[in-house]
Amino acid sequence: MLEWAFRYRWLCGVSSLGAIALALLPFATSTYVVQLFISICANVALATAWAFFSGTTRYISLATAAFFGVGIYTLAIVHVHLPLPLALLAAAFAGFLVALVVGLSTLRLRGVYFVVFTFGLTELIHQLINWWAVKNRAVTRYIFTDISHIEVYIYETLLVIALLTVAASWYVSRTRLGYALRAIGEDETVARHTGIDTTSVKVFCFAASAAVMALVGAVTTLQQPYIDASIAFNNAWSFEVLIAALLGGPGRPWGPAVGAILLVLLKDQLAGSLYFGIALGLCFVVIVYLLPGGLAPLIERCHQGFDATAMLRVLRGAKLPDGSPWPRRLKLGLKAVIARLNAFWRL
Amino acid sequence: MAASGNGVALSIRGLQKAFGGLVAVRDLSFDVPNGAITGLIGPNGSGKTTVLNLVTGELMPDRGSVLLDGQEIAGWPSFRICRARIARTFQIVRILPNMTVRENVMLGRMFGSEPADPARARREAAALIERVGLGGRAEMRGAQLTYIDQKRVELARALACRPRVLLLDEWLAGLNPTELQTGIGLIRRIRGEGIAIVMVEHVMEAIRALCDSVVVMNAGERIAVGTPDAVLSAAAVIGAYLGADDAAA
C-alpha cells in the first residue's frame, strides 16, 4: 500500500489537496455555488453508481429513479424515529434490499426486456406508493431537520459519497469482481463457463449500485420541506444519469463523473429555459453517432500523448522537436473525430 | 485402449435430452479415461455439441448422469462445473471482443479451479499465451484477431482454468494444413500433461492422429465405439455418414 502510494505520490497529493479544497468550498463561496456543487456531487455519485453495474455488464437499467425514490421515502418515514445518520443508512439499506429482490427475479432478462422492465418497475413502485399514500391520507410527507446550514451538511455528505463511489468503482475495476462484471458484459455464456458465478455477481453489484442511488436520494431530499411520490420517482433522474454516464464514457471508472459534471454545468447555464431538454436530446444523438465510447477514450488518448515536461519547455519558449508525442496524439484524436463526422455526413 | 489403465476421469451414463419432440441425445453412455483423447464424431445434427452442453451445465439433462471422478455433476451450474476442472471451447468461437488476449486468458486463471488474484493471473497468462502461439499479441483486443488466433485464445483461456477434463468443440475445423499439424502437436502435448480430452471433430486426419478411442453418434445415439481405425471402417459408421444405400454398395 505504502509502495503504491509512493509510486502515485503526485496523484495522491493532488487528489487529497483537491478533496480538501472541495471540502472547504462552502466556507469561501456563495450559497449558489454550494447548490451547484451539491448537484454535481449528487450526479457524479449517481452516474458512477449506474455505470458500475450497467456500464460494465451492459444491463441498461432505467430504475435509477426507483431506487432514488425508495431512498427518499425511507428517509421520510424513518427520520422522525432515528438519528439522521442512521436514517440515511436505513435508506441505503432499503435501496439495497429492493434491488436484491428485483435482481433475483429479473436479471435473467436481457437486452431490451431488461430496459423495459426497469422502466416499468419505477412506475410500479411510484404508483404503489401513491396508492398507499392516498389510502393513509398522507399524500405529502414532511421532512424535519434541526441542522442549521443544512446545505453545507448536504454538500459535505454528498462530497464524501461521490468521492467514495468513484474511488470504489475505480478500485473494483482492478479486482476479480471488476473483471467478472466486464466478462458478463462481453459474453455471459463465456463468463459462466470460465467459472464466474454470474447470478451472484450481477445481483450483488446491482444492489450495491442501488444502495448508493437510494443514499443520494435520501441526502438530497433533506433540503425539501416536503415530498410526494411524483417528486421522489421522477423518471428524469433515470434518463439524465444514463446520458451523463454515456457522455462521459461508462468504460472507465472516472468517465461517468466527467459526463455528470458537464451535464450539470450545462443544465445550470440553461436553467429555467426549454433548452436543457433540447441539449439533452442533442447530447444523446452526439453520443450515439460520434462518441460511442463517450468522452473518456478521447480524453485518455490526449492524455497518453501529454508530456508535462515538454509542455513546460514550450511554455518557456523552447521549440518542440518534430514528432514529439503530445501534439501528434492530439492530432490523431482530432482526426478520429473528423473521420466520425465524415461517416456521419455520408449517412 | 492403451492409456485407459490409470482410471476414468469422466463417465457418462444413460444421458438423455429432448428438445420438444426431438430427442437430441438418447441413452448415451461412454467413459473418458485419464490422460487420453476421446473423439466424439458423427454427422451434423447427431447431438455431439448437445453432449458437451449437457456435460458443462449449459443444458439440463432429462435423464442420466455425468460422473467426474465418481461424483455426480449433472445439474450443476456451469461455473461450478468449470471450478470442478472441466473446461471447454465453443464450436462457434467465443472470445471477449473488447478484452485483450491477456485479459481473456486471465479470466480462466482468476475464476477457474484455483482462483488467483489479477496480478498473479496476469503473470501466469503470459506463459499460456506463448504456448498457444500468440506471443507478441497479448495486448491486442480479441476483435482484432484472425479466426485462427481467436481459437488459440479460447484454448489458452480453457487451459487457464486448469482443467482435468478439456472439451474441444471442433477446435481444429477451418485450419490450413500447416496450422492443422501445429494444432495436432499442441493437443498431443496437452494430453501428455495428463489432461483427459474429449474432442468433437470432423477432421479425420486429426481423429486418426490423436484419438485413443472414438465414440460415434448418429441421431442422438451411440452407434459405435472403439479405436479410430476399427470404428471408421465399421459398416454402421460408414452408413451413418454416407447413407445406408451407399454403404451397402
XYZ file of C-alpha atoms in Angstrom:
596
model
C 0.000 0.000 0.000
C 2.777 2.443 1.006
C 4.785 1.446 -2.036
C 1.755 2.102 -4.187
C 1.164 5.477 -2.555
C 4.776 6.407 -3.230
C 4.596 5.406 -6.877
C 1.493 7.535 -7.368
C 2.612 10.270 -4.953
C 1.689 13.057 -7.373
C -1.754 11.647 -7.999
C -2.307 11.056 -4.271
C -1.032 14.512 -3.355
C -3.050 16.377 -5.939
C -6.245 14.446 -5.261
C -6.030 14.879 -1.480
C -5.380 18.610 -1.898
C -8.305 18.738 -4.319
C -10.567 16.903 -1.871
C -9.613 19.288 0.955
C -10.222 22.301 -1.284
C -13.633 20.906 -2.255
C -14.496 20.255 1.392
C -13.634 23.868 2.310
C -15.631 25.270 -0.598
C -18.848 26.210 1.298
C -16.857 28.448 3.654
C -15.491 30.554 0.816
C -18.320 30.858 -1.688
C -21.969 31.755 -2.063
C -24.977 29.523 -1.468
C -25.485 29.456 -5.219
C -22.114 27.806 -5.821
C -22.773 25.346 -2.996
C -26.083 24.393 -4.594
C -24.335 23.885 -7.927
C -21.762 21.639 -6.277
C -24.479 19.703 -4.449
C -25.976 18.960 -7.830
C -22.582 17.981 -9.248
C -21.791 15.620 -6.359
C -25.230 14.001 -6.496
C -24.988 13.432 -10.252
C -21.393 12.196 -10.105
C -22.355 9.619 -7.463
C -25.485 8.541 -9.364
C -23.782 8.267 -12.766
C -20.801 6.407 -11.319
C -23.044 4.009 -9.404
C -25.147 3.455 -12.524
C -22.133 2.739 -14.715
C -20.580 0.487 -12.065
C -23.306 -2.035 -12.864
C -24.945 -1.064 -16.165
C -21.843 0.258 -17.917
C -19.831 -2.880 -17.295
C -22.462 -5.619 -17.621
C -24.495 -3.768 -20.298
C -27.684 -4.480 -18.415
C -29.057 -0.997 -19.122
C -31.159 -0.014 -16.119
C -33.775 2.739 -16.124
C -34.536 2.113 -12.460
C -32.314 4.879 -11.057
C -35.437 6.894 -10.203
C -36.939 3.861 -8.449
C -34.012 3.405 -6.046
C -33.603 7.166 -5.655
C -37.265 7.362 -4.665
C -37.068 4.364 -2.332
C -34.255 6.199 -0.536
C -36.314 9.366 -0.283
C -39.378 7.606 1.091
C -37.396 5.513 3.545
C -35.799 8.676 4.903
C -39.130 10.489 5.064
C -40.642 7.640 7.076
C -37.794 6.799 9.457
C -36.121 10.175 10.047
C -38.597 11.094 12.776
C -37.682 7.960 14.736
C -33.936 7.632 14.148
C -30.903 9.909 14.345
C -30.115 11.325 10.901
C -27.000 9.227 10.068
C -28.901 6.041 10.919
C -31.884 7.180 8.862
C -29.557 7.698 5.882
C -28.066 4.239 6.343
C -31.581 2.797 6.535
C -32.369 4.474 3.197
C -29.285 2.937 1.571
C -30.186 -0.453 3.011
C -33.758 -0.171 1.700
C -32.406 0.518 -1.802
C -30.090 -2.480 -1.463
C -32.933 -4.781 -0.384
C -35.361 -3.697 -3.108
C -32.642 -4.185 -5.746
C -31.779 -7.593 -4.296
C -35.362 -8.812 -4.671
C -35.751 -7.239 -8.107
C -32.370 -8.568 -9.236
C -33.061 -12.130 -8.198
C -36.325 -12.144 -10.110
C -35.349 -10.277 -13.270
C -31.667 -10.458 -14.129
C -32.470 -13.402 -16.367
C -33.938 -10.874 -18.772
C -31.516 -9.469 -21.307
C -31.339 -6.535 -23.661
C -34.454 -4.550 -24.351
C -36.572 -6.674 -21.987
C -34.446 -5.683 -19.039
C -34.566 -1.997 -20.038
C -38.344 -2.020 -20.333
C -38.701 -3.964 -17.110
C -36.661 -1.484 -15.084
C -38.662 1.386 -16.539
C -41.904 -0.365 -15.645
C -40.585 -1.163 -12.179
C -40.092 2.541 -11.437
C -43.639 3.275 -12.465
C -44.969 0.338 -10.450
C -43.240 1.417 -7.230
C -44.347 5.008 -7.884
C -47.998 4.000 -8.254
C -47.911 1.584 -5.319
C -46.628 4.321 -3.034
C -49.210 6.713 -4.440
C -51.955 4.229 -3.669
C -50.618 3.578 -0.187
C -50.259 7.329 0.476
C -53.803 8.085 -0.625
C -55.161 5.221 1.464
C -53.359 6.543 4.528
C -54.294 10.151 3.766
C -50.632 11.145 3.629
C -50.039 12.179 0.019
C -47.244 14.536 1.025
C -44.706 13.817 3.717
C -42.764 16.457 5.604
C -39.062 16.397 6.269
C -37.924 17.830 9.610
C -34.295 18.575 10.313
C -32.845 20.754 13.045
C -29.464 21.257 11.401
C -28.504 24.864 10.747
C -26.848 25.421 7.347
C -28.421 22.253 6.052
C -26.967 22.876 2.576
C -23.428 22.627 3.998
C -24.312 19.339 5.697
C -25.810 18.022 2.462
C -22.856 19.180 0.408
C -20.215 17.637 2.668
C -22.121 14.351 2.880
C -22.642 14.164 -0.880
C -18.994 15.071 -1.492
C -17.873 12.124 0.621
C -20.376 9.830 -1.096
C -19.325 10.978 -4.577
C -15.595 10.633 -3.885
C -16.045 7.234 -2.239
C -18.236 5.999 -5.100
C -15.683 6.984 -7.738
C -12.808 5.561 -5.663
C -14.687 2.313 -5.018
C -15.649 1.982 -8.672
C -12.016 2.524 -9.691
C -10.747 0.063 -7.092
C -13.268 -2.655 -8.026
C -12.425 -2.307 -11.724
C -8.955 -3.652 -10.886
C -10.147 -6.609 -8.821
C -11.536 -10.003 -9.815
C -15.045 -8.632 -9.340
C -14.323 -5.901 -11.885
C -13.125 -8.430 -14.451
C -16.188 -10.579 -13.747
C -18.514 -7.620 -14.443
C -16.759 -6.846 -17.725
C -16.791 -10.500 -18.769
C -20.550 -10.634 -18.153
C -20.990 -7.555 -20.354
C -18.918 -9.087 -23.136
C -20.353 -12.609 -23.202
C -22.285 -14.023 -20.306
C -22.086 -17.616 -21.559
C -18.300 -17.495 -21.663
C -18.288 -15.864 -18.217
C -20.294 -18.782 -16.808
C -18.040 -21.330 -18.457
C -14.872 -19.730 -17.089
C -16.078 -20.214 -13.528
C -17.826 -16.898 -12.844
C -20.913 -17.165 -10.652
C -22.731 -14.686 -12.870
C -26.001 -14.564 -10.923
C -24.332 -13.686 -7.614
C -22.068 -11.082 -9.231
C -24.963 -9.413 -11.041
C -27.389 -9.367 -8.134
C -24.815 -8.147 -5.609
C -23.484 -5.350 -7.839
C -26.973 -4.264 -8.919
C -27.915 -3.998 -5.233
C -24.700 -2.166 -4.298
C -25.284 0.421 -7.015
C -28.933 0.772 -5.919
C -27.784 1.412 -2.327
C -25.727 4.402 -3.493
C -28.671 5.726 -5.528
C -31.017 5.430 -2.534
C -28.485 7.130 -0.280
C -28.063 10.042 -2.694
C -31.851 10.369 -2.922
C -32.142 10.474 0.854
C -29.397 13.070 1.324
C -30.576 15.438 -1.416
C -34.101 15.324 -0.067
C -33.067 16.788 3.306
C -33.384 20.166 1.626
C -37.010 19.666 0.688
C -39.688 20.794 3.115
C -41.939 18.007 1.880
C -42.037 15.249 -0.730
C -44.632 13.322 -2.673
C -44.424 10.307 -4.967
C -44.093 12.270 -8.201
C -41.129 14.220 -6.795
C -39.453 11.081 -5.462
C -39.977 8.883 -8.525
C -39.238 11.370 -11.281
C -38.141 9.434 -14.377
C -35.960 12.357 -15.479
C -33.371 11.089 -12.978
C -33.095 7.753 -14.793
C -32.539 9.375 -18.168
C -30.199 12.156 -17.070
C -27.992 9.712 -15.196
C -27.872 7.381 -18.185
C -26.947 10.207 -20.561
C -24.317 11.580 -18.156
C -22.693 8.144 -17.893
C -22.761 7.513 -21.644
C -21.466 11.007 -22.406
C -18.526 10.619 -20.027
C -17.799 7.043 -21.021
C -19.027 4.074 -18.985
C -15.943 2.056 -19.930
C -13.710 3.917 -17.427
C -14.407 4.285 -13.713
C -13.927 8.073 -13.893
C -15.809 8.553 -17.196
C -19.351 8.930 -15.810
C -18.124 11.584 -13.351
C -16.829 13.698 -16.265
C -20.156 13.349 -18.063
C -22.119 14.214 -14.921
C -20.089 17.383 -14.268
C -20.522 18.558 -17.868
C -24.237 17.867 -17.832
C -24.813 19.689 -14.531
C -22.877 22.736 -15.766
C -24.910 22.688 -18.974
C -28.134 22.432 -17.008
C -27.025 25.316 -14.826
C -26.329 27.503 -17.866
C -29.669 26.658 -19.434
C -31.613 26.718 -16.179
C -35.238 27.674 -16.412
C -35.313 27.585 -20.201
C -36.639 24.980 -22.559
C -33.185 24.473 -23.982
C -31.980 21.872 -21.496
C -34.304 19.234 -22.900
C -33.102 20.005 -26.410
C -29.461 19.956 -25.296
C -30.035 16.601 -23.615
C -31.501 15.232 -26.845
C -28.578 16.570 -28.854
C -26.146 15.042 -26.360
C -27.759 11.693 -26.919
C -27.515 11.974 -30.704
C -23.867 13.044 -30.460
C -23.033 10.096 -28.215
C -24.721 7.575 -30.469
C -23.241 8.853 -33.728
C -19.883 10.344 -32.799
C -18.779 9.081 -29.413
C -19.972 5.519 -28.895
C -17.412 5.097 -26.098
C -18.119 8.505 -24.537
C -15.550 11.234 -23.880
C -13.269 9.067 -21.747
C -11.366 7.313 -24.563
C -10.847 10.679 -26.257
C -9.514 12.246 -23.056
C -7.293 9.234 -22.493
C -5.850 9.464 -25.969
C -4.959 13.109 -25.457
C -3.573 12.327 -22.002
C -1.363 9.467 -23.212
C 0.404 11.876 -25.501
C 0.505 14.582 -22.876
C 4.075 15.263 -21.849
C 4.253 17.706 -18.942
C 7.971 18.448 -19.238
C 7.722 19.108 -22.975
C 4.762 21.339 -22.275
C 6.773 23.340 -19.708
C 9.620 23.747 -22.177
C 7.191 25.044 -24.779
C 5.760 27.488 -22.268
C 9.295 28.707 -21.594
C 9.650 29.368 -25.310
C 11.533 26.266 -26.487
C 10.675 24.859 -29.882
C 9.321 21.343 -29.918
C 11.331 18.762 -31.849
C 9.449 17.250 -34.752
C 7.314 14.249 -33.942
C 7.203 14.935 -30.204
C 4.343 12.919 -28.885
C 1.661 15.174 -27.495
C 0.711 17.397 -30.449
C 0.780 14.342 -32.662
C -1.522 12.483 -30.322
C -3.838 15.445 -30.192
C -3.884 15.490 -33.973
C -4.694 11.779 -34.034
C -7.561 12.371 -31.635
C -8.959 15.154 -33.802
C -8.505 13.008 -36.887
C -10.628 10.306 -35.308
C -13.391 12.817 -34.582
C -13.255 14.201 -38.127
C -13.418 10.690 -39.554
C -16.527 10.034 -37.470
C -18.054 13.316 -38.636
C -17.397 12.355 -42.257
C -19.009 8.983 -41.728
C -21.972 10.776 -40.205
C -22.374 13.079 -43.220
C -22.233 10.214 -45.635
C -25.056 8.637 -43.663
C -7.089 -48.916 -25.111
C -3.524 -48.099 -24.183
C -3.990 -45.060 -21.965
C -7.018 -46.225 -20.003
C -5.018 -48.015 -17.342
C -4.994 -45.089 -14.919
C -8.735 -44.795 -14.383
C -11.761 -42.965 -15.669
C -11.940 -39.171 -15.441
C -15.422 -38.599 -16.788
C -18.177 -41.142 -17.038
C -21.425 -40.552 -18.907
C -24.294 -42.909 -18.086
C -27.671 -43.100 -19.829
C -27.673 -39.418 -20.776
C -30.859 -38.211 -22.448
C -32.039 -34.827 -23.705
C -35.031 -33.904 -25.844
C -35.983 -30.546 -27.338
C -39.759 -30.762 -27.663
C -40.361 -33.920 -29.683
C -36.805 -34.172 -30.986
C -34.573 -36.454 -28.946
C -31.123 -34.890 -29.398
C -29.284 -37.349 -27.141
C -30.718 -40.794 -26.409
C -29.483 -43.082 -23.641
C -25.833 -42.228 -24.264
C -23.056 -43.834 -22.217
C -19.285 -43.680 -22.567
C -16.165 -43.212 -20.457
C -13.370 -40.702 -20.802
C -10.134 -42.204 -19.416
C -7.497 -40.117 -17.658
C -4.770 -38.748 -19.887
C -6.371 -39.995 -23.084
C -8.136 -38.387 -26.020
C -11.689 -39.496 -26.699
C -13.121 -38.487 -30.055
C -16.819 -37.745 -30.375
C -17.799 -37.935 -34.028
C -20.885 -38.265 -36.150
C -22.800 -36.494 -38.936
C -24.079 -32.947 -38.431
C -27.036 -32.826 -36.081
C -26.188 -36.116 -34.396
C -26.079 -34.473 -30.948
C -22.337 -34.045 -30.317
C -22.432 -30.408 -29.216
C -25.527 -31.136 -27.133
C -23.462 -33.710 -25.220
C -20.808 -31.065 -24.457
C -23.549 -28.642 -23.377
C -25.012 -31.286 -21.067
C -21.636 -32.065 -19.534
C -20.784 -28.383 -18.918
C -24.163 -27.455 -17.423
C -25.241 -25.243 -20.322
C -28.210 -27.613 -20.683
C -30.000 -29.748 -18.091
C -30.208 -33.462 -18.945
C -33.678 -35.028 -18.856
C -32.197 -38.281 -17.556
C -28.877 -39.920 -16.871
C -25.774 -38.964 -15.016
C -22.399 -37.352 -15.573
C -19.749 -38.501 -13.134
C -16.474 -36.646 -12.644
C -14.118 -38.888 -10.651
C -17.203 -40.733 -9.472
C -19.015 -37.583 -8.334
C -22.371 -36.721 -9.879
C -22.173 -33.301 -11.590
C -25.290 -33.430 -13.813
C -27.485 -30.436 -12.997
C -24.664 -28.318 -11.525
C -24.436 -24.740 -12.791
C -21.748 -24.110 -15.422
C -19.478 -22.040 -13.202
C -19.318 -24.813 -10.620
C -18.520 -27.421 -13.267
C -15.706 -25.197 -14.522
C -14.344 -24.886 -10.986
C -14.574 -28.693 -10.708
C -11.983 -28.739 -13.535
C -13.937 -29.262 -16.717
C -13.095 -26.585 -19.288
C -14.352 -26.177 -22.829
C -14.086 -24.309 -26.110
C -17.060 -23.448 -28.312
C -17.997 -24.658 -31.785
C -18.623 -21.081 -32.922
C -15.636 -19.336 -31.430
C -16.479 -17.172 -28.403
C -13.892 -14.730 -27.193
C -14.495 -11.461 -25.388
C -14.021 -8.936 -28.211
C -13.257 -5.806 -26.158
C -10.827 -7.501 -23.810
C -7.203 -8.074 -24.733
C -5.814 -11.541 -25.367
C -4.138 -11.373 -21.956
C -7.389 -10.397 -20.196
C -9.290 -13.188 -21.966
C -6.786 -15.736 -20.683
C -6.590 -14.125 -17.219
C -10.306 -14.816 -16.732
C -9.717 -18.564 -16.753
C -6.949 -18.224 -14.184
C -8.923 -15.827 -11.950
C -12.151 -17.824 -11.799
C -11.228 -21.395 -12.737
C -10.398 -24.245 -10.405
C -7.678 -22.428 -8.426
C -8.705 -18.763 -8.428
C -5.763 -16.332 -8.482
C -5.701 -12.574 -7.967
C -5.399 -10.385 -11.093
C -1.670 -9.680 -10.670
C -0.786 -13.351 -10.456
C -3.205 -14.274 -13.252
C -1.580 -11.618 -15.432
C 1.882 -13.113 -14.896
C 0.758 -16.686 -15.480
C -1.332 -15.870 -18.552
C 1.861 -14.917 -20.394
C 3.157 -18.494 -20.476
C -0.143 -19.857 -21.813
C -0.335 -17.164 -24.481
C 3.169 -18.082 -25.573
C 2.277 -21.753 -25.570
C -0.679 -21.478 -27.967
C 1.474 -19.390 -30.293
C 0.145 -15.907 -29.562
C 3.364 -14.443 -28.155
C 3.603 -10.758 -29.106
C -0.162 -10.426 -29.490
C -1.042 -10.357 -25.795
C -2.191 -6.731 -25.821
C -4.359 -6.995 -28.949
C -8.111 -6.848 -28.463
C -9.998 -10.051 -29.148
C -11.917 -8.485 -32.033
C -8.676 -7.595 -33.843
C -7.540 -11.203 -34.105
C -7.971 -13.548 -37.049
C -10.323 -16.510 -36.686
C -7.464 -18.916 -36.047
C -5.927 -16.703 -33.382
C -9.322 -16.350 -31.699
C -9.425 -20.144 -31.474
C -5.995 -20.101 -29.870
C -7.253 -17.578 -27.281
C -10.172 -19.873 -26.492
C -7.825 -22.796 -25.936
C -5.490 -20.727 -23.732
C -8.483 -19.498 -21.700
C -9.733 -23.062 -21.239
C -6.250 -24.226 -20.165
C -6.009 -21.304 -17.737
C -8.955 -22.825 -15.861
C -6.526 -25.699 -15.025
C -8.831 -28.459 -16.256
C -8.654 -32.186 -15.586
C -11.020 -32.701 -18.492
C -10.865 -30.496 -21.588
C -13.752 -30.447 -24.081
C -12.848 -29.224 -27.568
C -15.734 -28.497 -29.934
C -14.341 -28.667 -33.481
C -11.278 -26.793 -32.401
C -9.325 -27.948 -35.464
C -12.006 -27.002 -38.014
C -11.023 -24.385 -40.553
C -7.254 -24.671 -40.077
C -4.927 -24.878 -43.097
C -2.625 -27.948 -43.374
C 0.322 -26.318 -41.574
C -1.871 -24.949 -38.803
C -3.522 -28.355 -38.506
C -0.153 -30.018 -37.835
C 0.675 -27.347 -35.226
C -2.757 -27.823 -33.659
C -2.371 -31.612 -33.522
C 1.029 -31.210 -31.862
C -0.434 -28.808 -29.315
C -3.302 -31.134 -28.367
C -0.912 -34.065 -28.099
C 1.247 -32.129 -25.626
C -1.816 -31.209 -23.574
C -2.675 -34.898 -23.300
C 0.927 -35.516 -22.257
C 0.259 -33.450 -19.151
C -2.374 -35.937 -18.029
C -5.414 -33.898 -19.071
C -8.274 -36.010 -20.394
C -9.596 -34.589 -23.673
C -12.943 -35.021 -25.398
C -12.834 -33.705 -28.927
C -15.819 -33.264 -31.187
C -14.243 -33.281 -34.612
C -14.839 -33.763 -38.326
C -11.199 -33.675 -39.441
C -10.472 -37.390 -39.955
C -6.727 -36.824 -40.189
C -6.733 -35.357 -36.668
C -9.006 -38.104 -35.332
C -6.670 -40.824 -36.610
C -3.590 -38.985 -35.358
C -4.857 -38.129 -31.899
C -7.755 -40.191 -30.591
C -7.152 -43.140 -28.308
C -10.789 -44.103 -28.677
C -13.734 -42.815 -30.673
C -17.443 -42.667 -29.889
C -19.639 -42.398 -32.970
C -23.072 -40.817 -32.677
C -25.964 -40.785 -35.090
C -29.376 -39.212 -34.395
C -28.533 -38.881 -30.720
C -27.479 -42.488 -30.194
C -24.120 -44.165 -29.829
C -23.667 -46.416 -32.866
C -20.045 -47.459 -32.397
C -17.127 -47.181 -30.001
C -13.510 -48.320 -30.295
C -10.128 -47.370 -31.723
C -10.246 -44.912 -34.665
C -9.183 -47.482 -37.251
C -11.697 -50.092 -36.143
C -14.548 -47.623 -35.820
C -14.002 -45.754 -39.064
C -14.187 -48.950 -41.092
C -17.328 -50.277 -39.365
C -20.293 -50.609 -41.693
C -22.686 -48.801 -39.366
C -20.427 -45.734 -39.228
C -19.997 -45.550 -42.993
C -23.760 -45.964 -43.288
C -24.395 -43.088 -40.914
C -22.098 -40.755 -42.806
C -22.949 -41.750 -46.367
C -26.457 -43.162 -46.084
C -27.232 -46.883 -45.827
C -27.554 -47.488 -49.597
C -24.121 -46.124 -50.480
C -22.546 -48.067 -47.640
C -24.021 -51.320 -48.874
C -22.812 -50.738 -52.422
